[in-house]
Short mmCIF file of C-alpha atoms in Angstrom, two decimals:
data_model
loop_
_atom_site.label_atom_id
_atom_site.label_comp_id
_atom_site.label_asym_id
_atom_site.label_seq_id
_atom_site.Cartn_x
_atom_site.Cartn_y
_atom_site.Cartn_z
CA UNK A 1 73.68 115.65 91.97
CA UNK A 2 73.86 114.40 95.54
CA UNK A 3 78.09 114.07 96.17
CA UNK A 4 78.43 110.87 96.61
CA UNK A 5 80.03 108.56 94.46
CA UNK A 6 79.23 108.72 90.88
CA UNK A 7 77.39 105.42 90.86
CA UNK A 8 75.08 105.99 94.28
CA UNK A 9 74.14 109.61 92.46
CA UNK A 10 73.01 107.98 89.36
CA UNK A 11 70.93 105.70 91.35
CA UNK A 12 68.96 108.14 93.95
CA UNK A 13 68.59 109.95 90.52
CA UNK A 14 66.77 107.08 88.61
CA UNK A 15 65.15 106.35 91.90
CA UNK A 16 63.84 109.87 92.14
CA UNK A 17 62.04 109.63 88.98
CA UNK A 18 59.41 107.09 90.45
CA UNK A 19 56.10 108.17 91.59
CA UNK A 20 56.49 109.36 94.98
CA UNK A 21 60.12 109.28 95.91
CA UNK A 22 61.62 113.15 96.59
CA UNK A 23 65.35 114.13 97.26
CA UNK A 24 65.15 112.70 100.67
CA UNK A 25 63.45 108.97 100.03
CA UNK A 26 65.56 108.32 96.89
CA UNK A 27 68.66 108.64 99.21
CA UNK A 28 67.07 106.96 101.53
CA UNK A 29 66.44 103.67 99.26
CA UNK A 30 69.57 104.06 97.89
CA UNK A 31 71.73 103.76 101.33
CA UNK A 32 69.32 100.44 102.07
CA UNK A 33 70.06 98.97 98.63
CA UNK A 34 74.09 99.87 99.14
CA UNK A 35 73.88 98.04 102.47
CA UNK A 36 71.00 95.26 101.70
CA UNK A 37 72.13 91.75 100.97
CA UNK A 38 73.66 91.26 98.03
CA UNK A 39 70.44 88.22 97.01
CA UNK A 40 67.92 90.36 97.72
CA UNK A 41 69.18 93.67 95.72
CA UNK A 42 69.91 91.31 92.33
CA UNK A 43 66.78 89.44 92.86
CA UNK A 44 64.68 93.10 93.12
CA UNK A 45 66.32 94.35 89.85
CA UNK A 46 65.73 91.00 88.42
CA UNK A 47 62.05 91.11 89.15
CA UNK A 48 61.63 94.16 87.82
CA UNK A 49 63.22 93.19 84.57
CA UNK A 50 61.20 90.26 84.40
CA UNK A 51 57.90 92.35 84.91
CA UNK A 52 58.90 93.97 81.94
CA UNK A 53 59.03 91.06 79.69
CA UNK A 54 56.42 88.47 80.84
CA UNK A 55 53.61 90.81 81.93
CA UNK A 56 51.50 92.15 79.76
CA UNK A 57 48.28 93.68 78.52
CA UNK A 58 44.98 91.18 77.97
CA UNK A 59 44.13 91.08 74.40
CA UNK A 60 40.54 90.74 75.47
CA UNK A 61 39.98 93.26 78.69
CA UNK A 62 43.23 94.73 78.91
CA UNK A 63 43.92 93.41 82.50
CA UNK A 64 47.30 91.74 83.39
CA UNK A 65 48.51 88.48 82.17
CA UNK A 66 51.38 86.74 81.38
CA UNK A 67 49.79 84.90 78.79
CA UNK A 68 47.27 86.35 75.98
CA UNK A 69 43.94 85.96 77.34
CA UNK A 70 43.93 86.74 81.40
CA UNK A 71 42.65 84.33 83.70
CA UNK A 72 39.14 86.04 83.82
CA UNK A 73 38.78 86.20 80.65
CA UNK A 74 39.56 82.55 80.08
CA UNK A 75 37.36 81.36 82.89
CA UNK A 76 34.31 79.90 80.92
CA UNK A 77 31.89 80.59 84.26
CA UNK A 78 32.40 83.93 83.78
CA UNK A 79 29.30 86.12 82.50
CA UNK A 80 30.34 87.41 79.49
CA UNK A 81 27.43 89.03 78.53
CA UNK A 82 28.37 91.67 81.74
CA UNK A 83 30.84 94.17 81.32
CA UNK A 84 32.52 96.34 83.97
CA UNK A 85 34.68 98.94 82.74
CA UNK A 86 37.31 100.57 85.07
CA UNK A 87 40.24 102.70 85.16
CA UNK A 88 43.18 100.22 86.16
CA UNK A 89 44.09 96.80 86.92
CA UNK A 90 44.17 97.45 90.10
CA UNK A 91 40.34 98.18 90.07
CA UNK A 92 40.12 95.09 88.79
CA UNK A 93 41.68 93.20 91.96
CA UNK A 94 39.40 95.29 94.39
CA UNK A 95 35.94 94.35 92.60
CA UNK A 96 37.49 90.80 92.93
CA UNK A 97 38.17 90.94 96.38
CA UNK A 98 34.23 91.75 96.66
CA UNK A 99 33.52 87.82 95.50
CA UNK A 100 29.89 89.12 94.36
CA UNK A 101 30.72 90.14 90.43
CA UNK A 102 30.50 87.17 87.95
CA UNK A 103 30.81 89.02 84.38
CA UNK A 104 33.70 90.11 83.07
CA UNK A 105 35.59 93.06 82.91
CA UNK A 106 37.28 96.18 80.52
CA UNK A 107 40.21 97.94 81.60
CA UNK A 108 40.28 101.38 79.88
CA UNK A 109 43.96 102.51 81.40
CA UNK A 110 42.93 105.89 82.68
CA UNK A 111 40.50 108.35 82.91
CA UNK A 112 39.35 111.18 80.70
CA UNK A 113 40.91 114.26 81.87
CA UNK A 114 41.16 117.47 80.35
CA UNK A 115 43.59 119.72 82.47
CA UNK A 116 46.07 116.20 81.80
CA UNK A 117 45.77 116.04 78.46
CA UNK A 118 44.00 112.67 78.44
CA UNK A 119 40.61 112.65 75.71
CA UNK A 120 38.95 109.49 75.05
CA UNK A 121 41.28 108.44 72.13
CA UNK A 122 43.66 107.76 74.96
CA UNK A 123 41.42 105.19 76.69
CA UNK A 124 40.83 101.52 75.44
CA UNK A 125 37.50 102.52 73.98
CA UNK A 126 37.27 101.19 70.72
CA UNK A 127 38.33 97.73 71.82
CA UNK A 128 34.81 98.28 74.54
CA UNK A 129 32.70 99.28 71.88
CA UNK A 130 33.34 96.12 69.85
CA UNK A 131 32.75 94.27 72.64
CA UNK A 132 29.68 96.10 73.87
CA UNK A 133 28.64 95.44 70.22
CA UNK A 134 29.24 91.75 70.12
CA UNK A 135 26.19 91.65 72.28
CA UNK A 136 26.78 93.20 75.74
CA UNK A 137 23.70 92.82 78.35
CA UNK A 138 24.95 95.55 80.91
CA UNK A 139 27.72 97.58 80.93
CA UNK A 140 28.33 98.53 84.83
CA UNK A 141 30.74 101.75 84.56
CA UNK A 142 32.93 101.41 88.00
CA UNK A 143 35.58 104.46 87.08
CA UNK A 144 36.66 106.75 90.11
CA UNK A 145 33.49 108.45 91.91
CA UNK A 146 36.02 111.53 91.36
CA UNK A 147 35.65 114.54 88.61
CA UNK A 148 37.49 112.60 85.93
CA UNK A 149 35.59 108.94 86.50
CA UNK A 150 32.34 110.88 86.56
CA UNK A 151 33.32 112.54 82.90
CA UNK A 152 34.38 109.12 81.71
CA UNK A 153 31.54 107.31 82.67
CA UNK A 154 29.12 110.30 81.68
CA UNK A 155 30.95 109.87 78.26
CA UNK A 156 30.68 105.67 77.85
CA UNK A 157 27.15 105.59 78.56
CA UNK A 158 26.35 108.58 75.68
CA UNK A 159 28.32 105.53 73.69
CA UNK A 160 27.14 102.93 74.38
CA UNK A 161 23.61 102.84 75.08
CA UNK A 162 22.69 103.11 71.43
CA UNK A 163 23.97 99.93 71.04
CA UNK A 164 21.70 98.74 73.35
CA UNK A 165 22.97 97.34 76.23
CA UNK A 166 21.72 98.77 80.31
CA UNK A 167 24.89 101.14 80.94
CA UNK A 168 24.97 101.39 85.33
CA UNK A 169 27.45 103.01 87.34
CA UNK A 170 28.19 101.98 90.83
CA UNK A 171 26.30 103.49 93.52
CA UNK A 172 28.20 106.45 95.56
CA UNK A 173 26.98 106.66 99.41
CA UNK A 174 28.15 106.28 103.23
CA UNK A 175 31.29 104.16 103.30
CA UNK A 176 30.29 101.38 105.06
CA UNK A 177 31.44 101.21 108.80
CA UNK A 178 31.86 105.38 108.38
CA UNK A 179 29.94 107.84 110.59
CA UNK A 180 27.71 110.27 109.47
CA UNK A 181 28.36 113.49 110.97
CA UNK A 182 31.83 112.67 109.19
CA UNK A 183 30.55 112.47 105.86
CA UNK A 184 31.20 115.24 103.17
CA UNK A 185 28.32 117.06 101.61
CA UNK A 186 28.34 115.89 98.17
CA UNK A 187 29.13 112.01 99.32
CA UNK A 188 25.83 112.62 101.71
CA UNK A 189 24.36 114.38 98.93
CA UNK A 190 24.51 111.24 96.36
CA UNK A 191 23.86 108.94 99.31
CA UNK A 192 20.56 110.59 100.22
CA UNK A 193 19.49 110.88 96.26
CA UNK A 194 20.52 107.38 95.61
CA UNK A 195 18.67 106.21 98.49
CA UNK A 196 16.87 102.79 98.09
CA UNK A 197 12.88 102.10 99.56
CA UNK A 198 13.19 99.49 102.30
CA UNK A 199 10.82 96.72 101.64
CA UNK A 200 11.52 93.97 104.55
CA UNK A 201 14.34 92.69 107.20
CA UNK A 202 16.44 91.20 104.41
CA UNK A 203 17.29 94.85 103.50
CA UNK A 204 19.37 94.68 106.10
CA UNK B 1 49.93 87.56 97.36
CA UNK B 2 48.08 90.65 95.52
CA UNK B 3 46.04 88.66 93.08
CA UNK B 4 47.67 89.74 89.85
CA UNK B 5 50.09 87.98 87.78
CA UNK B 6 53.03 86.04 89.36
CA UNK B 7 55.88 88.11 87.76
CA UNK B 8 53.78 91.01 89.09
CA UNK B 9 52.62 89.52 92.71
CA UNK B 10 56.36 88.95 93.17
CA UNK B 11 57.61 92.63 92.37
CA UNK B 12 55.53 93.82 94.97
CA UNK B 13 56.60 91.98 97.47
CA UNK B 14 60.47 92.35 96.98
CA UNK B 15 59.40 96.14 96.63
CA UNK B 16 57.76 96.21 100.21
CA UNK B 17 60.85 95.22 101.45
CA UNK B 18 62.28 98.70 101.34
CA UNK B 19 62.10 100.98 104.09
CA UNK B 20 58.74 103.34 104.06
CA UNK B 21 57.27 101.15 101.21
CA UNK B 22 54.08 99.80 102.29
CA UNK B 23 51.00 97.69 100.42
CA UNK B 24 49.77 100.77 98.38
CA UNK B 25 53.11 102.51 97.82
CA UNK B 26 54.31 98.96 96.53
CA UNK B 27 52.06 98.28 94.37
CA UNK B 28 52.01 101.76 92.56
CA UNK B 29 55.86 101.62 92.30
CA UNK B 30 55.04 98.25 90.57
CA UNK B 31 52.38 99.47 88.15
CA UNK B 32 54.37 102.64 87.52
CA UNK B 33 57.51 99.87 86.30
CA UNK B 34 54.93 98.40 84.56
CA UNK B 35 54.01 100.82 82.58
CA UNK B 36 57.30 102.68 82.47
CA UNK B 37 59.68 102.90 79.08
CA UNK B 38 61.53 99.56 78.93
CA UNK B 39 64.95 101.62 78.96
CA UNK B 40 64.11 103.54 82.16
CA UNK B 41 63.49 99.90 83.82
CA UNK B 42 66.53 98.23 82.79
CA UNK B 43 68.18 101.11 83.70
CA UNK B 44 66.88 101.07 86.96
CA UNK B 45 67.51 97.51 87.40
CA UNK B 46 71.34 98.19 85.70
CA UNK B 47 72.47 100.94 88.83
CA UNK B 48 71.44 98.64 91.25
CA UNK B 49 73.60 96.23 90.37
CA UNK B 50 76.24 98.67 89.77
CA UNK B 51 76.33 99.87 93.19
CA UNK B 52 76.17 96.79 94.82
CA UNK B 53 79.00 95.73 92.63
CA UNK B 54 80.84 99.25 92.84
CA UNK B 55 80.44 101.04 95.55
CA UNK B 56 82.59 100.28 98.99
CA UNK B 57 83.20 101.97 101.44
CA UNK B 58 86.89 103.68 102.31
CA UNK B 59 89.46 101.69 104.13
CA UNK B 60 90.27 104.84 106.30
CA UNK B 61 86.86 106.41 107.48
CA UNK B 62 84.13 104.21 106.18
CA UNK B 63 83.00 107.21 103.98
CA UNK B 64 81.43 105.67 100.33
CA UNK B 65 83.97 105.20 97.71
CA UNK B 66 84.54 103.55 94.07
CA UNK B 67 88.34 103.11 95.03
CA UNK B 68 90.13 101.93 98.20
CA UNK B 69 90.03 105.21 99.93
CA UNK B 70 87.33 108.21 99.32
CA UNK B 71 87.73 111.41 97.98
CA UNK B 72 88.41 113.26 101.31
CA UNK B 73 90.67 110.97 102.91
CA UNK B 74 92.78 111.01 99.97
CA UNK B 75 93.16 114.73 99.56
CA UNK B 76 96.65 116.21 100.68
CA UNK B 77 94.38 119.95 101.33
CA UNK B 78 92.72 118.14 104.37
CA UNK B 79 93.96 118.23 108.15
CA UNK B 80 94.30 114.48 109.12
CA UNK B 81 94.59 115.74 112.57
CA UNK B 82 91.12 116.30 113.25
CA UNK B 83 88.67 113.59 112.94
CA UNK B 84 84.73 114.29 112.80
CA UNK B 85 82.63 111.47 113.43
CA UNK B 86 79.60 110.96 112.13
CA UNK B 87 77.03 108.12 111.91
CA UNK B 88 76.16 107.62 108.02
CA UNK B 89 77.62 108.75 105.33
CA UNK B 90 74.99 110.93 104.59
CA UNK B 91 76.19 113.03 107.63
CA UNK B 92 79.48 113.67 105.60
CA UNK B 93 77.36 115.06 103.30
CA UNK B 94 75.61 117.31 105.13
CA UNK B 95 78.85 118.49 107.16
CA UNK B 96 80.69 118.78 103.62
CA UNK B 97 77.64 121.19 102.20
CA UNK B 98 78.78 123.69 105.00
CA UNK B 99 81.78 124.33 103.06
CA UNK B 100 83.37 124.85 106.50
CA UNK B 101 85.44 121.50 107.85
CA UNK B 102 88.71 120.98 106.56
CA UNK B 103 89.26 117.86 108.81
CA UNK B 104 88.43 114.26 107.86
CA UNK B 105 85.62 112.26 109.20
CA UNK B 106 84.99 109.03 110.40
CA UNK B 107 81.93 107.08 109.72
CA UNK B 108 80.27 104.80 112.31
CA UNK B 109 77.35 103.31 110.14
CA UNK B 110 74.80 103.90 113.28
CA UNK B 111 74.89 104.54 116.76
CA UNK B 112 74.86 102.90 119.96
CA UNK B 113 70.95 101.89 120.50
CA UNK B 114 70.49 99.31 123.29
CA UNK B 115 66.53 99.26 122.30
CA UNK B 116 67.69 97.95 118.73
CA UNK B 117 70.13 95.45 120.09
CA UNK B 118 73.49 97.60 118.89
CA UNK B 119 76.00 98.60 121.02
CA UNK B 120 79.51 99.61 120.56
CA UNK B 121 81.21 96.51 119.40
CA UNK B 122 78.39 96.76 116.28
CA UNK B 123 79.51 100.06 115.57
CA UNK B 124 83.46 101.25 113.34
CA UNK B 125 85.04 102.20 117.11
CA UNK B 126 87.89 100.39 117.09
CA UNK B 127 88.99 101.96 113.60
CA UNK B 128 88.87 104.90 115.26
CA UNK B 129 90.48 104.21 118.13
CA UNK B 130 93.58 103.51 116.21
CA UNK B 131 93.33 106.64 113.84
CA UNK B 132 92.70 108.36 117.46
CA UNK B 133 95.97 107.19 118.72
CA UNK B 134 98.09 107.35 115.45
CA UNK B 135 97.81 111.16 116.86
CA UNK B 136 94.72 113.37 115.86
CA UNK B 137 94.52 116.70 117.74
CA UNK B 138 90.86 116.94 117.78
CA UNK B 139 87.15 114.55 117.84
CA UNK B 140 84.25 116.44 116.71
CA UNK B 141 81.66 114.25 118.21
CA UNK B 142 79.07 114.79 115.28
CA UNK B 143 76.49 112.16 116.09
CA UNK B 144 72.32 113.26 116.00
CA UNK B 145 71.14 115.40 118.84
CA UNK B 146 69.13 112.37 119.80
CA UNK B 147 69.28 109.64 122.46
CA UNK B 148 70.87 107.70 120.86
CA UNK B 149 73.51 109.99 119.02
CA UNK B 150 73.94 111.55 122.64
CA UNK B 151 74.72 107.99 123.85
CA UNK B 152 77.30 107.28 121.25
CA UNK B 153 78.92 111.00 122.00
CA UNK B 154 79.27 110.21 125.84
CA UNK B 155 80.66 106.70 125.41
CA UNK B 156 83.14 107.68 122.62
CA UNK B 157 84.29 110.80 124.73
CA UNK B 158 85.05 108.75 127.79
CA UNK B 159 86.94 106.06 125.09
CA UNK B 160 89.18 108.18 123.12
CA UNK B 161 89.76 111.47 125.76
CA UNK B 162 92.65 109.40 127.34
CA UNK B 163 94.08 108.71 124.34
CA UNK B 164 95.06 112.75 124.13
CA UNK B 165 92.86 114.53 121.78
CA UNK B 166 90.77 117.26 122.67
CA UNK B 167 87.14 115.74 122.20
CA UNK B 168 84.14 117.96 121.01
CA UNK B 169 80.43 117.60 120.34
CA UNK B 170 79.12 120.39 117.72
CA UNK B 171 76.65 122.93 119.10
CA UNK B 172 72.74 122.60 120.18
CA UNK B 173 70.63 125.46 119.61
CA UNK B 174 67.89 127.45 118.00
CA UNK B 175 68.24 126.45 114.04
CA UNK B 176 69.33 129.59 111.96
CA UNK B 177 66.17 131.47 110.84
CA UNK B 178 64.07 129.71 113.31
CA UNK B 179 61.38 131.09 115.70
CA UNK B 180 62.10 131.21 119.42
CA UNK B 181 58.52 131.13 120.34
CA UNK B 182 57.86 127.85 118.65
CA UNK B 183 61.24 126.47 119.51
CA UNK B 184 60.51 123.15 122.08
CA UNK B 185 61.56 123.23 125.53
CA UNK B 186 64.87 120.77 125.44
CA UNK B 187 66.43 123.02 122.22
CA UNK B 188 65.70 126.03 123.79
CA UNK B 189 67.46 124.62 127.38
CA UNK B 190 70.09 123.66 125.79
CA UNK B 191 70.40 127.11 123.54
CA UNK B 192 70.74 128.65 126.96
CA UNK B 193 73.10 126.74 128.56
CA UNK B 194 75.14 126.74 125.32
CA UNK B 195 75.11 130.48 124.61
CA UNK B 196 78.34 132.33 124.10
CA UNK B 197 79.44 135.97 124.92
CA UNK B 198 79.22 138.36 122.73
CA UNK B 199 82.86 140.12 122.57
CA UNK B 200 82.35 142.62 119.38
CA UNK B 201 80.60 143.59 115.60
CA UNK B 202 82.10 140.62 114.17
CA UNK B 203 80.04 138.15 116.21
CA UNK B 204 76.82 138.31 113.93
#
């Protein structure tokens, strides 16, 4: 316990169990909720209890949505014969910031990962595999380029390509805007064996 | 906005109101709600409210309470005749921890900061000007070793020392179990021109 009152303890406590937040930020948050506005520290604990009830999983891709079907999903210019699988929402929102994918997407909620316990029957696989199966041109695996999204995707495409769609995974290289002489060995490593023939100035 | 749902958008951005919660940290405090047990959430949600609703603070030295008057101020063991004063009520904490202080505190809630637009008149000084003069012995001056707690210290000693009390500031020097050699320059200075004479075995 902290020795404060009882009620600011059992707060830093709860807040402590987040991702992230130690001894020393949970107090931290605590003191600003005691002394925030009243509005704002009901309206926080009212959006998270909202979050809770009107957000959920799409029954389709498994991305957010607060109705059944997410807004992807339900977009009928949407490719649906392109699939890109990846680990979290989130992943979902950074491909879409991109403004160059037009198929649709597959959330699996994780990775594969051994040393956490985490096997495929723990991933939103089966749902893919029906969907790969309803007729699927390309799967495009875009997990982590990290030891766990490299497992996964080695995994999916041992899946799925006997059902006969082209299984791709993104390409790993130099960041764009990064330097060189920065780079690690195994990101210049995959950039130099992934390496793509120039064939005239609209390469660039 | 973030680009997923509304319920969700919103939750991140009351979120990244907090102190030291940025974009990412937001939105992985979000997901982690999310996906958290719905009893954890609500519970969450349930001691925020209950400190906001519960939690004030004392009536004597600004220390947190649930009552009218906190813990320390309120027990008959401590010597109301010395005043410590502090700027949070963390500091009471801290001081309390020591197992050492048998006085009562008074809490500021900041210190005197011209660069962030407080000065005195923001700060619990006249409070303690009229604890001061209801006839306390001794001020520990308690504020950080910073600018600004040095600030506070100076201004509050030339306030209350014609009032009668003997006013004190607790001790700079080389932290207990610290390294001289990697001490910086203004701790070590003041180390030196704080040190004390050793009079016999019992001073270590």
């Amino acid at each position: 316990m902290y020795g404060y009152t009882r009620l600011m303890d059992h707060l830093i406590n709860e807040l402590t169990k987040m991702p992230g937040v130690g001894r020393k930020s949970g107090q931290r948050l605590a003191f600003y909720l005691l002394k925030a506005d009243d509005e704002y520290v009901l309206g926080l604990a009212d959006a998270m209890r909202r979050v809770k009830e009107g957000v959920r999983f799409c029954g389709e891709c498994g991305n957010l949505t607060e109705g059944d079907i997410c807004a992807i999903c339900a977009d009928e210019d949407r490719d649906k014969s392109v699939i890109c699988v990846v680990e979290d929402p989130q992943d979902v929102q950074a491909l879409e910031k991109t403004g160059q994918y037009t198929g649709v997407y597959h959330v699996l909620m994780g990775a594969i990962s051994p040393l956490d316990g985490i096997g495929p029957e723990d991933l939103e696989i089966s749902r893919l595999v029906e969907r790969v199966a309803e007729g699927a041109k390309e799967v495009i695996i875009a997990t982590d380029p990290d030891v766990e999204g490299d497992a996964t995707a080695h995994y999916l495409a041992q899946l799925l390509r006997p059902l006969g769609p082209k299984v791709s995974r993104i390409a790993r290289g130099l960041p764009v805007g990064g330097d060189l002489r920065y780079a690690d060995e195994v990101t210049l490593g995959k950039a130099l064996a992934g390496r793509t023939e120039l064939l005239g100035s609209s390469d660039f």
